[in-house]
mmCIF file of N, CA and C in Angstrom:
data_model
loop_
_atom_site.group_PDB
_atom_site.id
_atom_site.type_symbol
_atom_site.label_atom_id
_atom_site.label_comp_id
_atom_site.label_asym_id
_atom_site.label_seq_id
_atom_site.Cartn_x
_atom_site.Cartn_y
_atom_site.Cartn_z
ATOM 1 N N MET A 1 0.880 -1.094 0.015
ATOM 2 C CA MET A 1 0.036 0.047 -0.150
ATOM 3 C C MET A 1 0.908 1.339 0.035
ATOM 4 N N LYS A 2 0.265 2.214 -0.603
ATOM 5 C CA LYS A 2 1.163 3.483 -0.604
ATOM 6 C C LYS A 2 1.186 4.086 0.835
ATOM 7 N N LYS A 3 2.103 4.968 1.174
ATOM 8 C CA LYS A 3 2.418 5.508 2.421
ATOM 9 C C LYS A 3 1.221 6.509 2.594
ATOM 10 N N TRP A 4 0.628 7.192 1.730
ATOM 11 C CA TRP A 4 -0.436 8.296 2.017
ATOM 12 C C TRP A 4 -1.755 7.292 2.319
ATOM 13 N N VAL A 5 -1.857 6.231 1.539
ATOM 14 C CA VAL A 5 -3.195 5.466 1.825
ATOM 15 C C VAL A 5 -3.031 5.162 3.457
ATOM 16 N N LYS A 6 -1.943 4.564 3.783
ATOM 17 C CA LYS A 6 -1.729 4.062 5.312
ATOM 18 C C LYS A 6 -2.026 5.242 6.169
ATOM 19 N N ALA A 7 -1.254 6.554 5.718
ATOM 20 C CA ALA A 7 -1.538 7.440 6.651
ATOM 21 C C ALA A 7 -2.759 8.086 6.731
ATOM 22 N N ILE A 8 -3.526 8.111 5.738
ATOM 23 C CA ILE A 8 -5.287 8.412 5.798
ATOM 24 C C ILE A 8 -5.882 7.218 6.573
ATOM 25 N N LEU A 9 -5.462 5.986 6.689
ATOM 26 C CA LEU A 9 -6.158 5.042 7.357
ATOM 27 C C LEU A 9 -6.101 5.056 8.945
ATOM 28 N N LEU A 10 -4.646 5.684 9.136
ATOM 29 C CA LEU A 10 -4.173 5.708 10.483
ATOM 30 C C LEU A 10 -5.022 6.936 11.257
ATOM 31 N N VAL A 11 -4.934 8.328 10.367
ATOM 32 C CA VAL A 11 -5.774 9.197 10.811
ATOM 33 C C VAL A 11 -7.287 8.868 11.099
ATOM 34 N N ILE A 12 -7.843 8.150 10.297
ATOM 35 C CA ILE A 12 -9.267 7.684 10.497
ATOM 36 C C ILE A 12 -9.183 7.008 11.626
ATOM 37 N N PHE A 13 -8.330 5.912 11.834
ATOM 38 C CA PHE A 13 -8.381 5.227 13.318
ATOM 39 C C PHE A 13 -8.151 5.964 14.251
ATOM 40 N N VAL A 14 -7.488 6.765 14.443
ATOM 41 C CA VAL A 14 -7.110 7.566 15.746
ATOM 42 C C VAL A 14 -8.341 8.601 15.791
ATOM 43 N N ILE A 15 -9.097 9.199 14.762
ATOM 44 C CA ILE A 15 -10.183 10.008 14.960
ATOM 45 C C ILE A 15 -11.330 8.976 15.563
ATOM 46 N N GLY A 16 -11.440 7.819 15.160
ATOM 47 C CA GLY A 16 -12.423 6.974 15.656
ATOM 48 C C GLY A 16 -12.211 6.768 16.996
ATOM 49 N N VAL A 17 -10.945 6.303 17.324
ATOM 50 C CA VAL A 17 -10.750 6.060 18.875
ATOM 51 C C VAL A 17 -10.958 7.237 19.635
ATOM 52 N N LEU A 18 -10.623 8.518 19.295
ATOM 53 C CA LEU A 18 -10.910 9.699 20.165
ATOM 54 C C LEU A 18 -12.241 9.961 20.309
ATOM 55 N N VAL A 19 -13.073 9.703 19.243
ATOM 56 C CA VAL A 19 -14.594 9.911 19.227
ATOM 57 C C VAL A 19 -15.189 8.886 20.327
ATOM 58 N N GLY A 20 -14.750 7.540 20.134
ATOM 59 C CA GLY A 20 -15.303 6.705 20.984
ATOM 60 C C GLY A 20 -14.920 6.949 22.537
ATOM 61 N N ILE A 21 -13.524 7.290 22.824
ATOM 62 C CA ILE A 21 -13.397 7.507 24.143
ATOM 63 C C ILE A 21 -14.302 8.880 24.579
ATOM 64 N N GLY A 22 -14.573 9.878 23.756
ATOM 65 C CA GLY A 22 -15.243 10.982 24.060
ATOM 66 C C GLY A 22 -16.802 10.470 24.504
ATOM 67 N N MET A 23 -17.278 9.585 23.678
ATOM 68 C CA MET A 23 -18.746 9.120 24.101
ATOM 69 C C MET A 23 -18.764 8.552 25.186
ATOM 70 N N LYS A 24 -17.555 7.555 25.479
ATOM 71 C CA LYS A 24 -17.502 6.891 26.700
ATOM 72 C C LYS A 24 -17.532 7.979 28.035
ATOM 73 N N LYS A 25 -16.876 8.841 27.825
ATOM 74 C CA LYS A 25 -16.513 9.802 29.074
ATOM 75 C C LYS A 25 -17.834 10.437 29.053
ATOM 76 N N GLU A 26 -18.479 10.792 28.105
ATOM 77 C CA GLU A 26 -19.833 11.436 28.290
ATOM 78 C C GLU A 26 -20.864 10.585 28.815
ATOM 79 N N THR A 27 -20.823 9.350 28.454
ATOM 80 C CA THR A 27 -21.829 8.534 29.290
ATOM 81 C C THR A 27 -21.482 8.175 30.446
ATOM 82 N N LEU A 28 -20.505 8.162 30.945
ATOM 83 C CA LEU A 28 -20.142 8.043 32.373
ATOM 84 C C LEU A 28 -20.511 9.405 33.080
ATOM 85 N N ILE A 29 -20.229 10.622 32.743
ATOM 86 C CA ILE A 29 -20.525 11.750 33.261
ATOM 87 C C ILE A 29 -22.261 11.734 33.628
ATOM 88 N N GLU A 30 -22.927 11.284 32.392
ATOM 89 C CA GLU A 30 -24.201 11.206 32.507
ATOM 90 C C GLU A 30 -24.973 10.415 33.360
ATOM 91 N N LYS A 31 -24.382 9.102 33.404
ATOM 92 C CA LYS A 31 -24.684 8.099 34.467
ATOM 93 C C LYS A 31 -24.366 8.676 35.723
ATOM 94 N N GLN A 32 -23.417 9.398 36.121
ATOM 95 C CA GLN A 32 -23.237 9.748 37.496
ATOM 96 C C GLN A 32 -24.310 11.145 37.825
ATOM 97 N N GLN A 33 -24.684 11.872 36.989
ATOM 98 C CA GLN A 33 -25.463 13.034 36.994
ATOM 99 C C GLN A 33 -26.892 12.332 37.185
ATOM 100 N N LYS A 34 -27.263 11.120 36.484
ATOM 101 C CA LYS A 34 -28.425 10.438 36.669
ATOM 102 C C LYS A 34 -28.635 9.727 38.120
ATOM 103 N N ARG A 35 -27.577 9.191 38.619
ATOM 104 C CA ARG A 35 -27.586 8.427 39.859
ATOM 105 C C ARG A 35 -27.702 9.747 40.960
ATOM 106 N N GLU A 36 -26.723 10.644 40.843
ATOM 107 C CA GLU A 36 -26.972 11.970 41.882
ATOM 108 C C GLU A 36 -28.286 12.501 42.050
ATOM 109 N N LEU A 37 -29.119 12.515 40.899
ATOM 110 C CA LEU A 37 -30.496 13.177 40.633
ATOM 111 C C LEU A 37 -31.509 12.131 41.008
ATOM 112 N N GLU A 38 -31.147 10.585 41.139
ATOM 113 C CA GLU A 38 -32.087 9.610 41.694
ATOM 114 C C GLU A 38 -31.970 10.000 43.167
ATOM 115 N N THR A 39 -30.869 9.943 43.846
ATOM 116 C CA THR A 39 -30.739 10.212 45.308
ATOM 117 C C THR A 39 -31.506 11.560 45.559
ATOM 118 N N SER A 40 -31.111 12.585 45.064
ATOM 119 C CA SER A 40 -31.837 14.028 45.140
ATOM 120 C C SER A 40 -33.520 13.765 45.245
ATOM 121 N N ILE A 41 -33.849 12.975 44.230
ATOM 122 C CA ILE A 41 -35.378 12.538 43.977
ATOM 123 C C ILE A 41 -35.874 11.902 45.355
ATOM 124 N N ALA A 42 -35.201 10.726 45.750
ATOM 125 C CA ALA A 42 -35.390 10.021 46.719
ATOM 126 C C ALA A 42 -35.485 11.047 48.050
ATOM 127 N N LYS A 43 -34.619 11.810 48.433
ATOM 128 C CA LYS A 43 -34.769 12.772 49.578
ATOM 129 C C LYS A 43 -35.841 13.790 49.304
ATOM 130 N N LEU A 44 -36.410 14.181 48.217
ATOM 131 C CA LEU A 44 -37.549 14.839 48.089
ATOM 132 C C LEU A 44 -38.784 14.030 48.381
ATOM 133 N N LEU A 45 -38.628 12.849 48.054
ATOM 134 C CA LEU A 45 -40.127 11.879 48.239
ATOM 135 C C LEU A 45 -40.181 11.833 49.753
ATOM 136 N N VAL A 46 -38.887 11.352 50.407
ATOM 137 C CA VAL A 46 -38.815 11.236 51.886
ATOM 138 C C VAL A 46 -39.228 12.732 52.580
ATOM 139 N N HIS A 47 -38.859 13.655 52.392
ATOM 140 C CA HIS A 47 -38.942 15.084 52.727
ATOM 141 C C HIS A 47 -40.579 15.279 52.698
ATOM 142 N N ASP A 48 -41.240 14.998 51.594
ATOM 143 C CA ASP A 48 -42.593 15.680 51.139
ATOM 144 C C ASP A 48 -43.743 14.623 51.773
ATOM 145 N N TYR A 49 -43.303 13.210 51.884
ATOM 146 C CA TYR A 49 -44.545 12.354 51.844
ATOM 147 C C TYR A 49 -44.155 11.442 53.339
ATOM 148 N N GLU A 50 -45.292 10.903 53.881
ATOM 149 C CA GLU A 50 -45.101 10.086 55.261
ATOM 150 C C GLU A 50 -44.824 8.714 54.698
ATOM 151 N N ASN A 51 -44.362 7.974 55.630
ATOM 152 C CA ASN A 51 -43.910 6.585 55.585
ATOM 153 C C ASN A 51 -43.370 5.973 54.265
ATOM 154 N N VAL A 52 -42.274 6.759 53.793
ATOM 155 C CA VAL A 52 -41.575 6.232 52.483
ATOM 156 C C VAL A 52 -40.616 5.226 53.187
ATOM 157 N N LYS A 53 -40.962 4.117 52.648
ATOM 158 C CA LYS A 53 -39.832 2.856 52.758
ATOM 159 C C LYS A 53 -38.937 2.549 52.072
ATOM 160 N N GLU A 54 -39.440 2.341 50.974
ATOM 161 C CA GLU A 54 -38.790 1.986 49.633
ATOM 162 C C GLU A 54 -38.955 2.624 48.286
ATOM 163 N N ILE A 55 -37.863 2.898 47.667
ATOM 164 C CA ILE A 55 -37.855 3.638 46.464
ATOM 165 C C ILE A 55 -37.174 3.146 45.159
ATOM 166 N N GLU A 56 -37.987 2.868 44.215
ATOM 167 C CA GLU A 56 -37.212 2.271 42.824
ATOM 168 C C GLU A 56 -37.459 3.030 41.663
ATOM 169 N N PHE A 57 -36.033 3.179 41.132
ATOM 170 C CA PHE A 57 -36.276 4.001 39.967
ATOM 171 C C PHE A 57 -36.356 2.838 38.951
ATOM 172 N N LYS A 58 -37.083 3.452 37.664
ATOM 173 C CA LYS A 58 -37.209 2.365 36.767
ATOM 174 C C LYS A 58 -36.483 2.794 35.273
ATOM 175 N N GLY A 59 -35.494 3.627 35.566
ATOM 176 C CA GLY A 59 -34.962 4.292 34.414
ATOM 177 C C GLY A 59 -35.201 5.522 33.825
ATOM 178 N N TRP A 60 -34.454 5.884 32.673
ATOM 179 C CA TRP A 60 -34.558 7.378 32.338
ATOM 180 C C TRP A 60 -34.737 7.214 30.968
ATOM 181 N N GLY A 61 -35.418 8.340 30.329
ATOM 182 C CA GLY A 61 -35.684 8.505 29.090
ATOM 183 C C GLY A 61 -35.653 10.032 28.637
ATOM 184 N N TYR A 62 -35.276 10.307 27.386
ATOM 185 C CA TYR A 62 -35.104 11.638 26.827
ATOM 186 C C TYR A 62 -35.892 12.077 25.840
ATOM 187 N N SER A 63 -36.673 13.120 25.900
ATOM 188 C CA SER A 63 -37.429 13.277 24.689
ATOM 189 C C SER A 63 -37.054 14.510 24.009
ATOM 190 N N ARG A 64 -36.705 14.177 22.674
ATOM 191 C CA ARG A 64 -36.148 15.244 21.515
ATOM 192 C C ARG A 64 -37.155 16.250 21.403
ATOM 193 N N GLU A 65 -38.516 15.837 21.405
ATOM 194 C CA GLU A 65 -39.467 17.037 21.162
ATOM 195 C C GLU A 65 -39.283 18.084 22.109
ATOM 196 N N THR A 66 -39.455 17.813 23.297
ATOM 197 C CA THR A 66 -39.615 18.659 24.511
ATOM 198 C C THR A 66 -38.181 19.108 25.170
ATOM 199 N N GLY A 67 -37.064 18.277 24.849
ATOM 200 C CA GLY A 67 -35.821 18.558 25.499
ATOM 201 C C GLY A 67 -35.650 18.093 26.872
ATOM 202 N N THR A 68 -36.643 17.315 27.478
ATOM 203 C CA THR A 68 -36.640 17.002 28.857
ATOM 204 C C THR A 68 -36.181 15.418 29.101
ATOM 205 N N TRP A 69 -35.774 15.107 30.208
ATOM 206 C CA TRP A 69 -35.315 13.848 30.663
ATOM 207 C C TRP A 69 -36.594 13.616 31.565
ATOM 208 N N GLY A 70 -36.778 12.355 31.536
ATOM 209 C CA GLY A 70 -38.065 11.814 32.404
ATOM 210 C C GLY A 70 -37.388 10.438 33.341
ATOM 211 N N THR A 71 -37.944 10.217 34.395
ATOM 212 C CA THR A 71 -37.859 9.087 35.079
ATOM 213 C C THR A 71 -39.190 8.562 35.794
ATOM 214 N N THR A 72 -39.402 7.333 35.904
ATOM 215 C CA THR A 72 -40.441 6.714 36.805
ATOM 216 C C THR A 72 -40.120 6.140 37.907
ATOM 217 N N VAL A 73 -40.644 6.402 39.211
ATOM 218 C CA VAL A 73 -40.211 5.927 40.544
ATOM 219 C C VAL A 73 -41.699 5.239 41.235
ATOM 220 N N ILE A 74 -41.220 4.192 41.569
ATOM 221 C CA ILE A 74 -42.238 3.293 42.329
ATOM 222 C C ILE A 74 -41.887 3.386 43.941
ATOM 223 N N VAL A 75 -42.823 3.903 44.692
ATOM 224 C CA VAL A 75 -42.677 4.074 45.951
ATOM 225 C C VAL A 75 -43.394 3.234 46.907
ATOM 226 N N ASN A 76 -42.790 2.515 47.749
ATOM 227 C CA ASN A 76 -43.456 1.350 48.678
ATOM 228 C C ASN A 76 -44.213 0.321 47.873
ATOM 229 N N ALA A 77 -43.834 0.056 46.801
ATOM 230 C CA ALA A 77 -44.133 -0.912 45.748
ATOM 231 C C ALA A 77 -45.804 -0.513 45.261
ATOM 232 N N ASN A 78 -46.283 0.438 45.647
ATOM 233 C CA ASN A 78 -47.852 0.608 45.204
ATOM 234 C C ASN A 78 -48.025 1.975 44.618
ATOM 235 N N SER A 79 -46.963 2.881 44.890
ATOM 236 C CA SER A 79 -47.413 4.335 44.065
ATOM 237 C C SER A 79 -46.253 4.653 43.353
ATOM 238 N N GLN A 80 -46.841 5.075 42.013
ATOM 239 C CA GLN A 80 -45.849 5.412 40.937
ATOM 240 C C GLN A 80 -46.056 6.823 40.645
ATOM 241 N N ILE A 81 -44.906 7.482 40.373
ATOM 242 C CA ILE A 81 -44.836 8.797 40.096
ATOM 243 C C ILE A 81 -43.945 9.144 39.245
ATOM 244 N N ASN A 82 -44.287 10.200 38.325
ATOM 245 C CA ASN A 82 -43.284 10.333 37.029
ATOM 246 C C ASN A 82 -42.870 11.729 37.034
ATOM 247 N N LEU A 83 -41.381 11.807 36.972
ATOM 248 C CA LEU A 83 -40.983 13.167 37.323
ATOM 249 C C LEU A 83 -40.091 13.719 35.918
ATOM 250 N N SER A 84 -40.110 14.966 35.328
ATOM 251 C CA SER A 84 -39.292 15.148 34.156
ATOM 252 C C SER A 84 -38.506 16.433 34.223
ATOM 253 N N PHE A 85 -37.218 16.574 33.861
ATOM 254 C CA PHE A 85 -36.389 17.795 34.192
ATOM 255 C C PHE A 85 -35.622 18.144 32.930
ATOM 256 N N SER A 86 -35.620 19.486 32.771
ATOM 257 C CA SER A 86 -35.003 20.160 31.760
ATOM 258 C C SER A 86 -33.479 19.833 31.652
ATOM 259 N N GLY A 87 -32.814 19.227 32.739
ATOM 260 C CA GLY A 87 -31.505 18.920 32.564
ATOM 261 C C GLY A 87 -31.172 17.961 33.700
ATOM 262 N N LEU A 88 -30.050 17.372 33.781
ATOM 263 C CA LEU A 88 -29.682 16.373 34.894
ATOM 264 C C LEU A 88 -28.867 16.887 36.067
ATOM 265 N N SER A 89 -28.516 18.037 36.123
ATOM 266 C CA SER A 89 -27.662 18.202 37.138
ATOM 267 C C SER A 89 -28.191 18.488 38.628
ATOM 268 N N THR A 90 -29.570 18.987 38.772
ATOM 269 C CA THR A 90 -29.977 19.290 40.197
ATOM 270 C C THR A 90 -31.555 19.119 40.208
ATOM 271 N N LEU A 91 -32.130 19.240 41.350
ATOM 272 C CA LEU A 91 -33.570 19.217 41.428
ATOM 273 C C LEU A 91 -34.115 20.604 40.824
ATOM 274 N N LYS A 92 -33.306 21.683 40.886
ATOM 275 C CA LYS A 92 -33.828 22.893 40.274
ATOM 276 C C LYS A 92 -34.318 22.927 38.929
ATOM 277 N N GLU A 93 -33.999 21.798 38.262
ATOM 278 C CA GLU A 93 -34.309 21.918 36.891
ATOM 279 C C GLU A 93 -35.642 20.905 36.829
ATOM 280 N N ILE A 94 -36.423 20.755 37.719
ATOM 281 C CA ILE A 94 -37.551 20.064 37.630
ATOM 282 C C ILE A 94 -38.567 20.384 36.890
ATOM 283 N N TYR A 95 -39.211 19.898 36.003
ATOM 284 C CA TYR A 95 -40.006 20.291 34.799
ATOM 285 C C TYR A 95 -41.520 19.942 35.236
ATOM 286 N N SER A 96 -41.623 18.832 35.580
ATOM 287 C CA SER A 96 -43.153 18.585 36.065
ATOM 288 C C SER A 96 -43.033 17.248 36.833
ATOM 289 N N ILE A 97 -44.141 16.965 37.673
ATOM 290 C CA ILE A 97 -44.618 15.620 38.561
ATOM 291 C C ILE A 97 -45.876 15.351 38.220
ATOM 292 N N ARG A 98 -45.881 14.047 37.831
ATOM 293 C CA ARG A 98 -47.230 13.618 37.349
ATOM 294 C C ARG A 98 -47.519 12.368 38.134
ATOM 295 N N TYR A 99 -48.528 12.238 38.671
ATOM 296 C CA TYR A 99 -49.253 10.826 39.223
ATOM 297 C C TYR A 99 -50.690 10.720 39.117
ATOM 298 N N ASN A 100 -51.089 9.416 39.096
ATOM 299 C CA ASN A 100 -52.469 9.287 39.166
ATOM 300 C C ASN A 100 -53.190 9.302 40.567
ATOM 301 N N PRO A 101 -53.853 10.260 40.973
ATOM 302 C CA PRO A 101 -54.504 10.469 42.243
ATOM 303 C C PRO A 101 -55.224 9.417 42.870
ATOM 304 N N SER A 102 -55.834 8.628 41.936
ATOM 305 C CA SER A 102 -56.663 7.493 42.333
ATOM 306 C C SER A 102 -56.087 6.289 42.776
ATOM 307 N N THR A 103 -54.486 6.206 42.423
ATOM 308 C CA THR A 103 -53.966 4.849 42.584
ATOM 309 C C THR A 103 -52.465 5.389 43.426
ATOM 310 N N PHE A 104 -52.194 6.816 43.472
ATOM 311 C CA PHE A 104 -51.067 7.013 44.197
ATOM 312 C C PHE A 104 -51.369 7.150 45.710
ATOM 313 N N LYS A 105 -50.697 6.130 46.452
ATOM 314 C CA LYS A 105 -51.210 5.873 48.166
ATOM 315 C C LYS A 105 -50.505 6.672 48.996
ATOM 316 N N LEU A 106 -49.295 7.514 48.615
ATOM 317 C CA LEU A 106 -48.760 8.103 49.737
ATOM 318 C C LEU A 106 -49.548 9.468 50.040
ATOM 319 N N LYS A 107 -49.267 9.742 51.448
ATOM 320 C CA LYS A 107 -49.970 10.901 52.021
ATOM 321 C C LYS A 107 -48.831 11.877 52.291
ATOM 322 N N GLU A 108 -49.019 13.230 51.804
ATOM 323 C CA GLU A 108 -48.318 14.296 51.978
ATOM 324 C C GLU A 108 -48.076 14.556 53.740
ATOM 325 N N LYS A 109 -46.770 14.876 53.900
ATOM 326 C CA LYS A 109 -46.499 15.182 55.253
ATOM 327 C C LYS A 109 -47.043 16.648 55.715
ATOM 328 N N VAL A 110 -47.033 17.531 54.615
ATOM 329 C CA VAL A 110 -47.757 18.876 54.774
ATOM 330 C C VAL A 110 -48.433 19.214 53.533
ATOM 331 N N ASN A 111 -49.356 19.986 53.614
ATOM 332 C CA ASN A 111 -49.914 20.346 52.100
ATOM 333 C C ASN A 111 -48.840 20.915 51.219
ATOM 334 N N ILE A 112 -48.639 20.102 50.216
ATOM 335 C CA ILE A 112 -47.491 20.416 49.291
ATOM 336 C C ILE A 112 -47.687 21.693 48.632
ATOM 337 N N GLU A 113 -48.918 22.240 48.233
ATOM 338 C CA GLU A 113 -49.406 23.356 47.487
ATOM 339 C C GLU A 113 -48.863 24.497 48.199
ATOM 340 N N ARG A 114 -48.785 24.473 49.562
ATOM 341 C CA ARG A 114 -48.555 25.840 50.462
ATOM 342 C C ARG A 114 -46.859 25.658 50.447
ATOM 343 N N LEU A 115 -45.994 24.634 50.178
ATOM 344 C CA LEU A 115 -44.713 24.878 50.120
ATOM 345 C C LEU A 115 -44.315 25.670 49.256
ATOM 346 N N GLU A 116 -43.212 26.123 49.322
ATOM 347 C CA GLU A 116 -42.198 26.692 48.337
ATOM 348 C C GLU A 116 -42.060 26.136 47.170
ATOM 349 N N PRO A 117 -41.719 26.351 46.080
ATOM 350 C CA PRO A 117 -41.476 25.538 44.665
ATOM 351 C C PRO A 117 -40.086 24.795 45.290
ATOM 352 N N ILE A 118 -39.847 23.566 44.792
ATOM 353 C CA ILE A 118 -38.878 22.579 44.912
ATOM 354 C C ILE A 118 -37.645 23.412 44.679
ATOM 355 N N LYS A 119 -37.568 24.129 43.553
ATOM 356 C CA LYS A 119 -36.052 24.753 43.418
ATOM 357 C C LYS A 119 -35.755 25.975 44.413
ATOM 358 N N ASP A 120 -36.437 26.227 45.400
ATOM 359 C CA ASP A 120 -36.317 27.056 46.326
ATOM 360 C C ASP A 120 -36.132 26.262 47.589
ATOM 361 N N ARG A 121 -36.534 24.773 47.833
ATOM 362 C CA ARG A 121 -36.329 24.090 48.733
ATOM 363 C C ARG A 121 -35.251 23.249 48.616
ATOM 364 N N VAL A 122 -34.387 23.252 47.694
ATOM 365 C CA VAL A 122 -33.220 22.054 47.360
ATOM 366 C C VAL A 122 -32.332 21.963 48.392
ATOM 367 N N THR A 123 -31.927 22.909 49.231
ATOM 368 C CA THR A 123 -31.104 22.790 50.344
ATOM 369 C C THR A 123 -31.543 22.000 51.539
ATOM 370 N N GLU A 124 -32.770 22.518 51.722
ATOM 371 C CA GLU A 124 -33.524 21.896 52.766
ATOM 372 C C GLU A 124 -33.678 20.389 52.573
ATOM 373 N N ILE A 125 -34.061 20.058 51.241
ATOM 374 C CA ILE A 125 -34.441 18.795 50.673
ATOM 375 C C ILE A 125 -33.203 17.765 50.633
ATOM 376 N N GLU A 126 -31.936 18.320 50.191
ATOM 377 C CA GLU A 126 -30.778 17.739 50.224
ATOM 378 C C GLU A 126 -30.233 17.017 51.767
ATOM 379 N N SER A 127 -30.647 17.807 52.709
ATOM 380 C CA SER A 127 -30.122 17.588 54.083
ATOM 381 C C SER A 127 -31.072 16.315 54.527
ATOM 382 N N VAL A 128 -31.966 15.814 53.868
ATOM 383 C CA VAL A 128 -32.653 14.621 54.331
ATOM 384 C C VAL A 128 -31.879 13.315 54.233
ATOM 385 N N SER A 129 -31.921 12.656 55.305
ATOM 386 C CA SER A 129 -31.216 11.300 55.435
ATOM 387 C C SER A 129 -31.912 10.352 54.755
ATOM 388 N N LEU A 130 -31.246 9.235 54.280
ATOM 389 C CA LEU A 130 -31.756 8.265 53.455
ATOM 390 C C LEU A 130 -31.581 6.858 54.175
ATOM 391 N N ASP A 131 -30.921 6.953 55.488
ATOM 392 C CA ASP A 131 -30.322 5.834 56.212
ATOM 393 C C ASP A 131 -31.395 4.771 56.304
ATOM 394 N N ASP A 132 -32.461 5.103 56.729
ATOM 395 C CA ASP A 132 -33.580 3.693 56.723
ATOM 396 C C ASP A 132 -34.456 3.459 55.486
ATOM 397 N N ILE A 133 -34.015 4.160 54.574
ATOM 398 C CA ILE A 133 -34.834 3.880 53.146
ATOM 399 C C ILE A 133 -34.134 2.966 52.344
ATOM 400 N N GLU A 134 -34.885 2.030 51.703
ATOM 401 C CA GLU A 134 -34.123 1.202 50.642
ATOM 402 C C GLU A 134 -34.502 1.937 49.450
ATOM 403 N N VAL A 135 -33.345 2.300 48.592
ATOM 404 C CA VAL A 135 -33.463 2.997 47.505
ATOM 405 C C VAL A 135 -32.810 2.005 46.248
ATOM 406 N N LYS A 136 -33.600 1.643 45.221
ATOM 407 C CA LYS A 136 -32.920 0.884 44.159
ATOM 408 C C LYS A 136 -32.889 2.023 42.897
ATOM 409 N N HIS A 137 -31.628 2.003 42.704
ATOM 410 C CA HIS A 137 -31.303 3.194 41.640
ATOM 411 C C HIS A 137 -31.316 2.261 40.443
ATOM 412 N N SER A 138 -31.629 2.948 39.290
ATOM 413 C CA SER A 138 -31.667 2.419 37.883
ATOM 414 C C SER A 138 -30.273 2.313 37.361
ATOM 415 N N ILE A 139 -29.401 3.415 37.916
ATOM 416 C CA ILE A 139 -28.097 3.592 37.451
ATOM 417 C C ILE A 139 -27.203 2.917 38.389
ATOM 418 N N LYS A 140 -26.272 1.993 37.722
ATOM 419 C CA LYS A 140 -25.262 1.090 38.479
ATOM 420 C C LYS A 140 -23.959 1.737 37.938
ATOM 421 N N LEU A 141 -23.169 2.452 38.828
ATOM 422 C CA LEU A 141 -21.848 3.003 38.707
ATOM 423 C C LEU A 141 -21.025 1.921 38.635
ATOM 424 N N GLY A 142 -19.883 1.942 37.737
ATOM 425 C CA GLY A 142 -18.758 0.860 37.685
ATOM 426 C C GLY A 142 -19.283 -0.242 36.578
ATOM 427 N N GLU A 143 -20.351 -0.196 36.079
ATOM 428 C CA GLU A 143 -20.708 -1.083 34.922
ATOM 429 C C GLU A 143 -20.439 -0.720 33.781
#
């Protein structure tokens, strides 16, 4: 093979490797953000609802149409709640919370409508302990 063909193939290979490494790094950062946000969501649920014992995250999805991230959470095996976010970095990016009132079994600790918006309560929420709560994350770090 001519030297210039080998050089072009080598450049293509190096670019491919660099792109692959960049994608893997982005995926790791995204996984870490999702995992940390799941922990924050768990603290939010424990903060706002009574008798939360078990929290299970069912995974994440991204909507290109709305530009939002969403996750479904099962609490105490019988209450489902869906949350969406404009980004993955903090609870301050919460976009919406949805649940079916006829099947959602959790009782509010206080009247949530009277509380300040979540974005204004993040510091208080983040101080909540999850020591006695079983949290099943959808994101396993190190895999």
